[in-house]
PDB file of C-alpha atoms and ligand atoms in Angstrom:
ATOM      1  CA  MET A1321     -53.388  99.504 154.976  1.00  0.00           C
ATOM      2  CA  ALA A1322     -53.438  97.778 152.006  1.00  0.00           C
ATOM      3  CA  LEU A1323     -54.965  99.667 149.458  1.00  0.00           C
ATOM      4  CA  LEU A1324     -55.831  96.915 146.872  1.00  0.00           C
ATOM      5  CA  GLU A1325     -56.324  93.179 147.278  1.00  0.00           C
ATOM      6  CA  LEU A1326     -56.884  90.592 144.972  1.00  0.00           C
ATOM      7  CA  LYS A1327     -57.819  86.911 146.920  1.00  0.00           C
ATOM      8  CA  ASP A1328     -58.172  83.772 145.585  1.00  0.00           C
ATOM      9  CA  VAL A1329     -58.593  85.313 141.734  1.00  0.00           C
ATOM     10  CA  ARG A1330     -58.972  83.341 138.768  1.00  0.00           C
ATOM     11  CA  LYS A1331     -60.062  83.394 135.273  1.00  0.00           C
ATOM     12  CA  SER A1332     -60.584  81.276 132.718  1.00  0.00           C
ATOM     13  CA  TYR A1333     -61.722  81.614 129.102  1.00  0.00           C
ATOM     14  CA  GLY A1334     -63.763  79.068 126.593  1.00  0.00           C
ATOM     15  CA  TYR A1335     -66.921  77.457 127.583  1.00  0.00           C
ATOM     16  CA  ASP A1336     -67.552  73.952 129.549  1.00  0.00           C
ATOM     17  CA  GLU A1337     -64.856  71.160 128.956  1.00  0.00           C
ATOM     18  CA  ASN A1338     -62.790  73.676 126.229  1.00  0.00           C
ATOM     19  CA  LYS A1339     -62.319  76.125 129.487  1.00  0.00           C
ATOM     20  CA  VAL A1340     -58.979  76.868 130.467  1.00  0.00           C
ATOM     21  CA  ASP A1341     -57.518  78.823 133.194  1.00  0.00           C
ATOM     22  CA  ALA A1342     -55.386  81.541 131.804  1.00  0.00           C
ATOM     23  CA  ILE A1343     -54.813  82.548 135.564  1.00  0.00           C
ATOM     24  CA  SER A1344     -55.625  81.015 139.202  1.00  0.00           C
ATOM     25  CA  HIS A1345     -55.554  81.937 142.899  1.00  0.00           C
ATOM     26  CA  ILE A1346     -53.906  84.728 142.316  1.00  0.00           C
ATOM     27  CA  ASN A1347     -53.094  86.762 145.784  1.00  0.00           C
ATOM     28  CA  LEU A1348     -51.622  90.228 145.293  1.00  0.00           C
ATOM     29  CA  THR A1349     -51.348  93.261 148.203  1.00  0.00           C
ATOM     30  CA  ILE A1350     -50.304  96.418 147.699  1.00  0.00           C
ATOM     31  CA  GLU A1351     -49.957  99.375 149.695  1.00  0.00           C
ATOM     32  CA  GLU A1352     -50.132 103.123 149.175  1.00  0.00           C
ATOM     33  CA  GLY A1353     -47.097 104.500 147.293  1.00  0.00           C
ATOM     34  CA  SER A1354     -45.784 101.760 145.659  1.00  0.00           C
ATOM     35  CA  PHE A1355     -44.277 100.806 141.991  1.00  0.00           C
ATOM     36  CA  VAL A1356     -44.912  97.357 141.426  1.00  0.00           C
ATOM     37  CA  ALA A1357     -44.024  95.639 138.563  1.00  0.00           C
ATOM     38  CA  ILE A1358     -45.899  92.366 137.320  1.00  0.00           C
ATOM     39  CA  VAL A1359     -43.352  90.371 134.967  1.00  0.00           C
ATOM     40  CA  GLY A1360     -44.251  87.517 132.897  1.00  0.00           C
ATOM     41  CA  LYS A1361     -43.912  85.747 129.535  1.00  0.00           C
ATOM     42  CA  SER A1362     -46.730  86.220 126.338  1.00  0.00           C
ATOM     43  CA  GLY A1363     -49.477  84.556 127.308  1.00  0.00           C
ATOM     44  CA  SER A1364     -48.762  84.210 130.879  1.00  0.00           C
ATOM     45  CA  GLY A1365     -51.627  86.173 131.842  1.00  0.00           C
ATOM     46  CA  LYS A1366     -50.767  89.890 132.054  1.00  0.00           C
ATOM     47  CA  SER A1367     -52.825  90.762 130.089  1.00  0.00           C
ATOM     48  CA  THR A1368     -55.842  89.355 131.615  1.00  0.00           C
ATOM     49  CA  LEU A1369     -54.855  90.152 135.371  1.00  0.00           C
ATOM     50  CA  HIS A1370     -54.590  94.043 133.944  1.00  0.00           C
ATOM     51  CA  LYS A1371     -57.959  93.833 132.869  1.00  0.00           C
ATOM     52  CA  ILE A1372     -58.884  92.514 136.205  1.00  0.00           C
ATOM     53  CA  ILE A1373     -57.506  95.079 137.671  1.00  0.00           C
ATOM     54  CA  THR A1374     -59.250  97.849 135.809  1.00  0.00           C
ATOM     55  CA  MET A1375     -62.445  96.059 135.923  1.00  0.00           C
ATOM     56  CA  SER A1376     -62.926  95.543 131.943  1.00  0.00           C
ATOM     57  CA  LEU A1377     -63.232  91.374 133.236  1.00  0.00           C
ATOM     58  CA  ASP A1378     -65.539  89.674 135.114  1.00  0.00           C
ATOM     59  CA  THR A1379     -63.833  86.876 137.298  1.00  0.00           C
ATOM     60  CA  GLN A1380     -64.002  84.619 140.509  1.00  0.00           C
ATOM     61  CA  GLY A1381     -62.186  85.477 143.513  1.00  0.00           C
ATOM     62  CA  GLU A1382     -61.835  88.707 146.266  1.00  0.00           C
ATOM     63  CA  TYR A1383     -60.825  92.140 145.065  1.00  0.00           C
ATOM     64  CA  PHE A1384     -60.499  95.094 147.238  1.00  0.00           C
ATOM     65  CA  ILE A1385     -59.803  98.822 147.278  1.00  0.00           C
ATOM     66  CA  ASP A1386     -59.237 100.422 150.699  1.00  0.00           C
ATOM     67  CA  THR A1387     -61.491  97.731 152.045  1.00  0.00           C
ATOM     68  CA  LYS A1388     -64.184  98.646 149.221  1.00  0.00           C
ATOM     69  CA  ASP A1389     -65.389  95.075 147.881  1.00  0.00           C
ATOM     70  CA  MET A1390     -65.284  96.366 144.017  1.00  0.00           C
ATOM     71  CA  ASN A1391     -66.920  93.156 142.537  1.00  0.00           C
ATOM     72  CA  LYS A1392     -70.010  94.658 144.673  1.00  0.00           C
ATOM     73  CA  LEU A1393     -70.074  97.596 142.181  1.00  0.00           C
ATOM     74  CA  SER A1394     -72.540  98.154 139.267  1.00  0.00           C
ATOM     75  CA  ASN A1395     -71.354  98.619 136.183  1.00  0.00           C
ATOM     76  CA  LYS A1396     -72.132 102.156 136.438  1.00  0.00           C
ATOM     77  CA  GLU A1397     -70.441 102.207 139.870  1.00  0.00           C
ATOM     78  CA  LYS A1398     -67.424 100.479 138.522  1.00  0.00           C
ATOM     79  CA  LYS A1399     -66.959 103.088 135.709  1.00  0.00           C
ATOM     80  CA  GLN A1400     -67.299 105.923 138.193  1.00  0.00           C
ATOM     81  CA  PHE A1401     -64.962 104.557 140.501  1.00  0.00           C
ATOM     82  CA  ILE A1402     -62.470 104.750 137.185  1.00  0.00           C
ATOM     83  CA  LYS A1403     -63.032 108.104 136.341  1.00  0.00           C
ATOM     84  CA  GLU A1404     -62.682 109.330 139.480  1.00  0.00           C
ATOM     85  CA  HIS A1405     -59.553 106.920 140.732  1.00  0.00           C
ATOM     86  CA  MET A1406     -57.759 105.214 138.051  1.00  0.00           C
ATOM     87  CA  GLY A1407     -55.575 106.378 134.983  1.00  0.00           C
ATOM     88  CA  ILE A1408     -54.993 103.324 132.447  1.00  0.00           C
ATOM     89  CA  VAL A1409     -52.758 102.093 129.658  1.00  0.00           C
ATOM     90  CA  ASN A1410     -53.693  99.156 127.616  1.00  0.00           C
ATOM     91  CA  GLN A1411     -51.473  97.158 125.826  1.00  0.00           C
ATOM     92  CA  ASN A1412     -53.374  98.432 122.611  1.00  0.00           C
ATOM     93  CA  PRO A1413     -54.378 102.169 122.986  1.00  0.00           C
ATOM     94  CA  ILE A1414     -57.602 102.774 121.129  1.00  0.00           C
ATOM     95  CA  PHE A1415     -57.894 106.499 120.009  1.00  0.00           C
ATOM     96  CA  ILE A1416     -60.644 108.509 118.384  1.00  0.00           C
ATOM     97  CA  ARG A1417     -59.921 108.251 114.719  1.00  0.00           C
ATOM     98  CA  ASP A1418     -61.312 111.715 113.738  1.00  0.00           C
ATOM     99  CA  LEU A1419     -59.635 113.878 116.599  1.00  0.00           C
ATOM    100  CA  THR A1420     -56.538 115.448 116.870  1.00  0.00           C
ATOM    101  CA  ILE A1421     -54.105 114.619 120.044  1.00  0.00           C
ATOM    102  CA  ASN A1422     -54.825 117.855 121.205  1.00  0.00           C
ATOM    103  CA  ASP A1423     -58.611 117.459 121.025  1.00  0.00           C
ATOM    104  CA  HIS A1424     -57.579 113.915 122.698  1.00  0.00           C
ATOM    105  CA  ILE A1425     -56.244 115.917 125.555  1.00  0.00           C
ATOM    106  CA  ASN A1426     -59.062 118.509 125.604  1.00  0.00           C
ATOM    107  CA  LEU A1427     -61.597 116.254 125.915  1.00  0.00           C
ATOM    108  CA  CYS A1428     -59.668 114.030 128.779  1.00  0.00           C
ATOM    109  CA  GLN A1429     -59.849 117.172 130.550  1.00  0.00           C
ATOM    110  CA  SER A1430     -63.499 118.275 130.150  1.00  0.00           C
ATOM    111  CA  LEU A1431     -64.707 114.429 130.876  1.00  0.00           C
ATOM    112  CA  LEU A1432     -62.447 114.248 134.053  1.00  0.00           C
ATOM    113  CA  ASN A1433     -61.726 117.752 135.178  1.00  0.00           C
ATOM    114  CA  GLY A1434     -58.216 116.976 134.386  1.00  0.00           C
ATOM    115  CA  TYR A1435     -55.233 118.851 135.384  1.00  0.00           C
ATOM    116  CA  GLN A1436     -53.297 121.216 132.850  1.00  0.00           C
ATOM    117  CA  VAL A1437     -50.840 118.798 131.024  1.00  0.00           C
ATOM    118  CA  ASP A1438     -47.864 121.130 129.242  1.00  0.00           C
ATOM    119  CA  GLU A1439     -45.277 120.382 132.198  1.00  0.00           C
ATOM    120  CA  TYR A1440     -46.039 116.067 130.897  1.00  0.00           C
ATOM    121  CA  VAL A1441     -46.702 116.725 127.104  1.00  0.00           C
ATOM    122  CA  GLN A1442     -42.367 118.314 127.069  1.00  0.00           C
ATOM    123  CA  PHE A1443     -41.511 115.926 129.215  1.00  0.00           C
ATOM    124  CA  LEU A1444     -43.094 113.054 127.281  1.00  0.00           C
ATOM    125  CA  GLN A1445     -42.144 115.003 124.600  1.00  0.00           C
ATOM    126  CA  LEU A1446     -45.391 115.049 122.406  1.00  0.00           C
ATOM    127  CA  GLU A1447     -45.112 119.359 121.404  1.00  0.00           C
ATOM    128  CA  GLU A1448     -44.883 117.891 117.867  1.00  0.00           C
ATOM    129  CA  VAL A1449     -47.125 115.429 117.233  1.00  0.00           C
ATOM    130  CA  LEU A1450     -49.961 117.725 119.064  1.00  0.00           C
ATOM    131  CA  ASN A1451     -51.719 118.423 115.685  1.00  0.00           C
ATOM    132  CA  LYS A1452     -51.655 115.134 114.574  1.00  0.00           C
ATOM    133  CA  TYR A1453     -54.392 112.405 114.192  1.00  0.00           C
ATOM    134  CA  PRO A1454     -54.146 109.429 115.542  1.00  0.00           C
ATOM    135  CA  LEU A1455     -53.158 107.639 112.276  1.00  0.00           C
ATOM    136  CA  GLN A1456     -50.152 109.628 112.105  1.00  0.00           C
ATOM    137  CA  LEU A1457     -48.300 108.463 114.873  1.00  0.00           C
ATOM    138  CA  SER A1458     -46.097 106.324 115.241  1.00  0.00           C
ATOM    139  CA  SER A1459     -46.635 103.117 117.943  1.00  0.00           C
ATOM    140  CA  GLY A1460     -44.173 104.603 120.475  1.00  0.00           C
ATOM    141  CA  GLU A1461     -45.795 108.250 120.029  1.00  0.00           C
ATOM    142  CA  LYS A1462     -49.430 106.522 120.477  1.00  0.00           C
ATOM    143  CA  MET A1463     -48.084 105.118 123.813  1.00  0.00           C
ATOM    144  CA  ARG A1464     -46.654 108.343 125.100  1.00  0.00           C
ATOM    145  CA  VAL A1465     -49.745 110.127 124.169  1.00  0.00           C
ATOM    146  CA  ALA A1466     -52.158 107.341 126.153  1.00  0.00           C
ATOM    147  CA  ILE A1467     -50.057 107.399 129.125  1.00  0.00           C
ATOM    148  CA  LEU A1468     -49.928 111.465 129.131  1.00  0.00           C
ATOM    149  CA  LEU A1469     -53.593 110.724 128.666  1.00  0.00           C
ATOM    150  CA  ALA A1470     -53.798 108.505 131.668  1.00  0.00           C
ATOM    151  CA  MET A1471     -52.349 111.201 133.989  1.00  0.00           C
ATOM    152  CA  ILE A1472     -54.213 114.066 132.949  1.00  0.00           C
ATOM    153  CA  HIS A1473     -56.678 113.630 136.348  1.00  0.00           C
ATOM    154  CA  GLN A1474     -53.574 112.781 138.134  1.00  0.00           C
ATOM    155  CA  PRO A1475     -55.453 109.419 139.528  1.00  0.00           C
ATOM    156  CA  GLU A1476     -54.259 107.552 142.991  1.00  0.00           C
ATOM    157  CA  ILE A1477     -54.083 104.167 140.983  1.00  0.00           C
ATOM    158  CA  LEU A1478     -52.225 104.081 137.558  1.00  0.00           C
ATOM    159  CA  VAL A1479     -52.624 100.433 135.939  1.00  0.00           C
ATOM    160  CA  PHE A1480     -50.243 100.123 132.793  1.00  0.00           C
ATOM    161  CA  ASP A1481     -49.947  97.531 130.620  1.00  0.00           C
ATOM    162  CA  GLU A1482     -46.426  96.746 128.783  1.00  0.00           C
ATOM    163  CA  PRO A1483     -45.897 101.304 128.641  1.00  0.00           C
ATOM    164  CA  THR A1484     -42.769 100.748 127.543  1.00  0.00           C
ATOM    165  CA  ALA A1485     -42.965  97.859 124.388  1.00  0.00           C
ATOM    166  CA  SER A1486     -43.194  99.894 121.497  1.00  0.00           C
ATOM    167  CA  LEU A1487     -40.922 102.895 123.129  1.00  0.00           C
ATOM    168  CA  ASP A1488     -36.359 102.976 122.870  1.00  0.00           C
ATOM    169  CA  SER A1489     -34.120 103.189 125.371  1.00  0.00           C
ATOM    170  CA  TYR A1490     -33.844 106.873 125.429  1.00  0.00           C
ATOM    171  CA  HIS A1491     -38.161 107.631 125.621  1.00  0.00           C
ATOM    172  CA  THR A1492     -38.467 103.961 127.875  1.00  0.00           C
ATOM    173  CA  HIS A1493     -35.943 106.178 130.487  1.00  0.00           C
ATOM    174  CA  ILE A1494     -38.419 109.116 130.837  1.00  0.00           C
ATOM    175  CA  VAL A1495     -41.626 107.274 131.174  1.00  0.00           C
ATOM    176  CA  VAL A1496     -39.749 105.113 134.098  1.00  0.00           C
ATOM    177  CA  GLU A1497     -38.285 108.485 135.467  1.00  0.00           C
ATOM    178  CA  MET A1498     -42.502 109.703 134.857  1.00  0.00           C
ATOM    179  CA  ILE A1499     -43.654 106.552 136.702  1.00  0.00           C
ATOM    180  CA  LYS A1500     -41.259 106.058 139.148  1.00  0.00           C
ATOM    181  CA  LYS A1501     -41.445 109.935 140.385  1.00  0.00           C
ATOM    182  CA  TYR A1502     -45.526 109.356 140.481  1.00  0.00           C
ATOM    183  CA  ALA A1503     -45.187 106.653 142.624  1.00  0.00           C
ATOM    184  CA  GLN A1504     -43.311 108.253 145.143  1.00  0.00           C
ATOM    185  CA  SER A1505     -45.660 111.375 145.496  1.00  0.00           C
ATOM    186  CA  GLY A1506     -48.223 108.992 147.205  1.00  0.00           C
ATOM    187  CA  HIS A1507     -49.419 107.324 144.478  1.00  0.00           C
ATOM    188  CA  TYR A1508     -49.348 103.532 143.942  1.00  0.00           C
ATOM    189  CA  VAL A1509     -48.988 102.268 140.535  1.00  0.00           C
ATOM    190  CA  ILE A1510     -48.521  98.553 138.911  1.00  0.00           C
ATOM    191  CA  VAL A1511     -47.117  98.026 135.434  1.00  0.00           C
ATOM    192  CA  PHE A1512     -47.375  94.292 133.421  1.00  0.00           C
ATOM    193  CA  THR A1513     -44.149  94.625 131.740  1.00  0.00           C
ATOM    194  CA  HIS A1514     -41.080  92.586 130.135  1.00  0.00           C
ATOM    195  CA  ASP A1515     -38.992  95.479 130.471  1.00  0.00           C
ATOM    196  CA  LYS A1516     -35.629  94.845 132.531  1.00  0.00           C
ATOM    197  CA  ILE A1517     -35.370  98.786 133.721  1.00  0.00           C
ATOM    198  CA  LEU A1518     -39.320  98.835 134.683  1.00  0.00           C
ATOM    199  CA  LYS A1519     -38.555  95.627 136.521  1.00  0.00           C
ATOM    200  CA  ASP A1520     -35.221  96.793 138.023  1.00  0.00           C
ATOM    201  CA  VAL A1521     -36.651 100.082 139.366  1.00  0.00           C
ATOM    202  CA  ALA A1522     -40.218  98.540 140.731  1.00  0.00           C
ATOM    203  CA  ASP A1523     -40.461  98.869 144.755  1.00  0.00           C
ATOM    204  CA  SER A1524     -41.817  95.316 144.519  1.00  0.00           C
ATOM    205  CA  LEU A1525     -41.585  92.733 142.477  1.00  0.00           C
ATOM    206  CA  TYR A1526     -43.947  89.530 141.293  1.00  0.00           C
ATOM    207  CA  ILE A1527     -44.091  87.241 138.456  1.00  0.00           C
ATOM    208  CA  ILE A1528     -46.662  85.432 136.597  1.00  0.00           C
ATOM    209  CA  GLU A1529     -46.061  81.684 135.578  1.00  0.00           C
ATOM    210  CA  ASN A1530     -47.915  78.576 135.079  1.00  0.00           C
ATOM    211  CA  ASN A1531     -50.774  80.961 135.773  1.00  0.00           C
ATOM    212  CA  LYS A1532     -49.935  82.306 139.217  1.00  0.00           C
ATOM    213  CA  LEU A1533     -48.667  85.229 140.719  1.00  0.00           C
ATOM    214  CA  THR A1534     -45.118  84.877 142.730  1.00  0.00           C
ATOM    215  CA  SER A1535     -43.125  87.820 145.115  1.00  0.00           C
ATOM    216  CA  VAL A1536     -39.948  88.345 144.045  1.00  0.00           C
ATOM    217  CA  THR A1537     -37.287  88.704 146.469  1.00  0.00           C
ATOM    218  CA  ARG A1538     -34.350  90.412 144.944  1.00  0.00           C
ATOM    219  CA  GLU A1539     -31.210  91.232 146.197  1.00  0.00           C
ATOM    220  CA  LYS A1540     -30.331  95.306 147.483  1.00  0.00           C
ATOM    221  CA  GLY A1541     -27.209  95.382 144.503  1.00  0.00           C
ATOM    222  CA  ASN A1542     -29.776  94.324 141.873  1.00  0.00           C
ATOM    223  CA  TYR A1543     -32.789  97.803 142.833  1.00  0.00           C
ATOM    224  CA  LYS A1544     -30.964 100.547 140.413  1.00  0.00           C
ATOM    225  CA  ASN A1545     -31.923 103.630 139.458  1.00  0.00           C
ATOM    226  CA  SER A1546     -33.407 103.882 136.076  1.00  0.00           C
ATOM    227  CA  ILE A1547     -30.973 107.609 136.001  1.00  0.00           C
ATOM    228  CA  SER A1548     -28.076 104.856 136.849  1.00  0.00           C
ATOM    229  CA  LEU A1549     -28.929 102.275 134.217  1.00  0.00           C
ATOM    230  CA  LEU A1550     -29.128 105.380 131.278  1.00  0.00           C
ATOM    231  CA  LYS A1551     -25.694 106.104 132.127  1.00  0.00           C
ATOM    232  CA  ALA A1552     -24.381 103.004 131.416  1.00  0.00           C
ATOM    233  CA  ASN A1553     -25.845 103.845 127.742  1.00  0.00           C
ATOM    234  CA  LYS A1554     -23.314 106.705 127.277  1.00  0.00           C
ATOM    235  CA  LYS A1555     -24.822 107.930 124.353  1.00  0.00           C
ATOM    236  CA  SER A1556     -28.656 107.665 125.125  1.00  0.00           C
ATOM    237  CA  TYR A1557     -27.724 109.275 128.338  1.00  0.00           C
ATOM    238  CA  LEU A1558     -25.751 112.209 126.593  1.00  0.00           C
ATOM    239  CA  TYR A1559     -29.138 112.634 124.705  1.00  0.00           C
ATOM    240  CA  PHE A1560     -31.344 112.771 127.564  1.00  0.00           C
ATOM    241  CA  LEU A1561     -29.360 115.266 129.535  1.00  0.00           C
ATOM    242  CA  PHE A1562     -29.102 117.440 126.609  1.00  0.00           C
ATOM    243  CA  LYS A1563     -33.039 117.448 126.182  1.00  0.00           C
ATOM    244  CA  MET A1564     -33.848 117.589 129.771  1.00  0.00           C
ATOM    245  CA  TYR A1565     -31.651 120.764 129.792  1.00  0.00           C
ATOM    246  CA  LYS A1566     -34.564 122.337 128.416  1.00  0.00           C
ATOM    247  CA  HIS A1567     -36.927 121.239 130.658  1.00  0.00           C
ATOM    248  CA  GLN A1568     -35.544 121.177 134.085  1.00  0.00           C
ATOM    249  CA  PHE A1569     -34.230 124.054 136.343  1.00  0.00           C
ATOM    250  CA  PHE A1570     -31.607 122.068 137.863  1.00  0.00           C
ATOM    251  CA  PHE A1571     -29.953 122.417 134.915  1.00  0.00           C
ATOM    252  CA  LYS A1572     -30.481 125.685 134.040  1.00  0.00           C
ATOM    253  CA  SER A1573     -29.940 127.308 137.504  1.00  0.00           C
ATOM    254  CA  MET A1574     -26.378 125.426 136.924  1.00  0.00           C
ATOM    255  CA  THR A1575     -25.689 126.526 133.699  1.00  0.00           C
ATOM    256  CA  LEU A1576     -26.584 129.976 135.097  1.00  0.00           C
ATOM    257  CA  LEU A1577     -24.665 129.706 138.351  1.00  0.00           C
ATOM    258  CA  LEU A1578     -21.158 128.626 135.800  1.00  0.00           C
ATOM    259  CA  ILE A1579     -21.622 131.514 133.576  1.00  0.00           C
ATOM    260  CA  SER A1580     -22.103 133.751 136.844  1.00  0.00           C
ATOM    261  CA  LEU A1581     -19.339 132.261 138.386  1.00  0.00           C
ATOM    262  CA  THR A1582     -16.678 132.855 134.841  1.00  0.00           C
ATOM    263  CA  ILE A1583     -18.009 136.267 134.666  1.00  0.00           C
ATOM    264  CA  ALA A1584     -16.906 136.976 138.708  1.00  0.00           C
ATOM    265  CA  ILE A1585     -13.819 135.187 137.818  1.00  0.00           C
ATOM    266  CA  GLY A1586     -13.488 137.332 134.498  1.00  0.00           C
ATOM    267  CA  CYS A1587     -13.554 140.466 136.455  1.00  0.00           C
ATOM    268  CA  PHE A1588     -11.734 139.315 139.439  1.00  0.00           C
TER     269      PHE A1588
HETATM  270  P1  LIG B2355     -49.987  88.334 127.983  1.00  0.00           P
HETATM  271  O1  LIG B2355     -50.228  89.630 128.349  1.00  0.00           O
HETATM  272  O2  LIG B2355     -49.202  87.886 129.095  1.00  0.00           O
HETATM  273  O3  LIG B2355     -49.364  88.094 126.877  1.00  0.00           O
HETATM  274  P2  LIG B2355     -52.910  87.490 128.055  1.00  0.00           P
HETATM  275  O4  LIG B2355     -53.515  87.855 129.414  1.00  0.00           O
HETATM  276  O5  LIG B2355     -53.147  88.209 126.813  1.00  0.00           O
HETATM  277  O6  LIG B2355     -51.603  87.364 128.188  1.00  0.00           O
HETATM  278  O7  LIG B2355     -53.399  85.735 127.676  1.00  0.00           O
HETATM  279  C1  LIG B2355     -53.083  84.729 128.634  1.00  0.00           C
HETATM  280  C2  LIG B2355     -53.383  83.537 128.063  1.00  0.00           C
HETATM  281  O8  LIG B2355     -54.895  83.828 128.075  1.00  0.00           O
HETATM  282  C3  LIG B2355     -53.016  82.872 127.113  1.00  0.00           C
HETATM  283  O9  LIG B2355     -53.107  81.944 126.626  1.00  0.00           O
HETATM  284  C4  LIG B2355     -53.844  83.475 125.769  1.00  0.00           C
HETATM  285  O10 LIG B2355     -53.870  82.904 124.608  1.00  0.00           O
HETATM  286  C5  LIG B2355     -55.460  83.726 126.645  1.00  0.00           C
HETATM  287  N1  LIG B2355     -56.511  84.328 126.377  1.00  0.00           N
HETATM  288  C6  LIG B2355     -56.294  85.637 126.649  1.00  0.00           C
HETATM  289  N2  LIG B2355     -57.790  86.343 125.967  1.00  0.00           N
HETATM  290  C7  LIG B2355     -58.378  85.522 125.289  1.00  0.00           C
HETATM  291  C8  LIG B2355     -59.402  85.463 124.998  1.00  0.00           C
HETATM  292  N3  LIG B2355     -60.518  86.662 124.787  1.00  0.00           N
HETATM  293  N4  LIG B2355     -59.897  84.237 124.618  1.00  0.00           N
HETATM  294  C9  LIG B2355     -59.485  82.958 124.820  1.00  0.00           C
HETATM  295  N5  LIG B2355     -58.755  83.031 125.422  1.00  0.00           N
HETATM  296  C10 LIG B2355     -58.377  83.873 125.835  1.00  0.00           C
HETATM  297 MG1  LIG B2356     -50.316  91.149 127.144  1.00  0.00          MG
END
């Protein structure tokens, strides 16, 4: 069964004779556990569709999640649905100026009954910004915090608008790995992006062009995982391995095994 369905969705901006379609005749069906990337040039309508899916823009057309008609929900029901089921990252994340990042995490945890996020904090390398205020963060750091906050309650649906636009290649790979694993663990993820890596890693790919959304069929050879893409960039890959060494059980176990073997061979 399709979990998320858009049928003949359309959005225009402006009034009367100045009305212009930003997107039109949009049809999209997403199955559970899939990682969908929607690509398109600047101005093609990505953020508009992101806002429609995250229900911050009213629209014409039909919108179902798990057969629930989203257009029939009241504003209060929409907010409740988002709180329980969606993690959202906007193109320009908004923070509360007078709260530290740690305060943001605590606030989201109590509002959303969130889980412990130490693992994510480490994975996204946010330890050093926890006691800082939003104004002290770079745009890449803000984006990684926004990603962390969106995932705090382990929502079934993640909807990201250009999550890697402000990230360097090393942090892009970390985020891509995280998103991919999240989709593989039975959640579904929709990412609006320009990013080639996200595009290559996603299970399915759509393009927005001339106001329309079209599915893109890819050859198998184009379908790479992000680690192999990272390997192509040796410097970033070595840095990635070095950083991951701190967090990953696999690397720690392999090192211990190697040390034990060396000692055993030495003794022998
Ligand atoms: P993208 O995210 O792909 O860059 P957007 O969805 O932001 O594209 O914008 C799609 C089109 O809709 C653009 O032509 C943009 O100028 C127009 N648009 C977006 N938001 C508004 C708005 N609030 N009012 C009028 N036009 C808008
Ligand atoms: Mg946009």
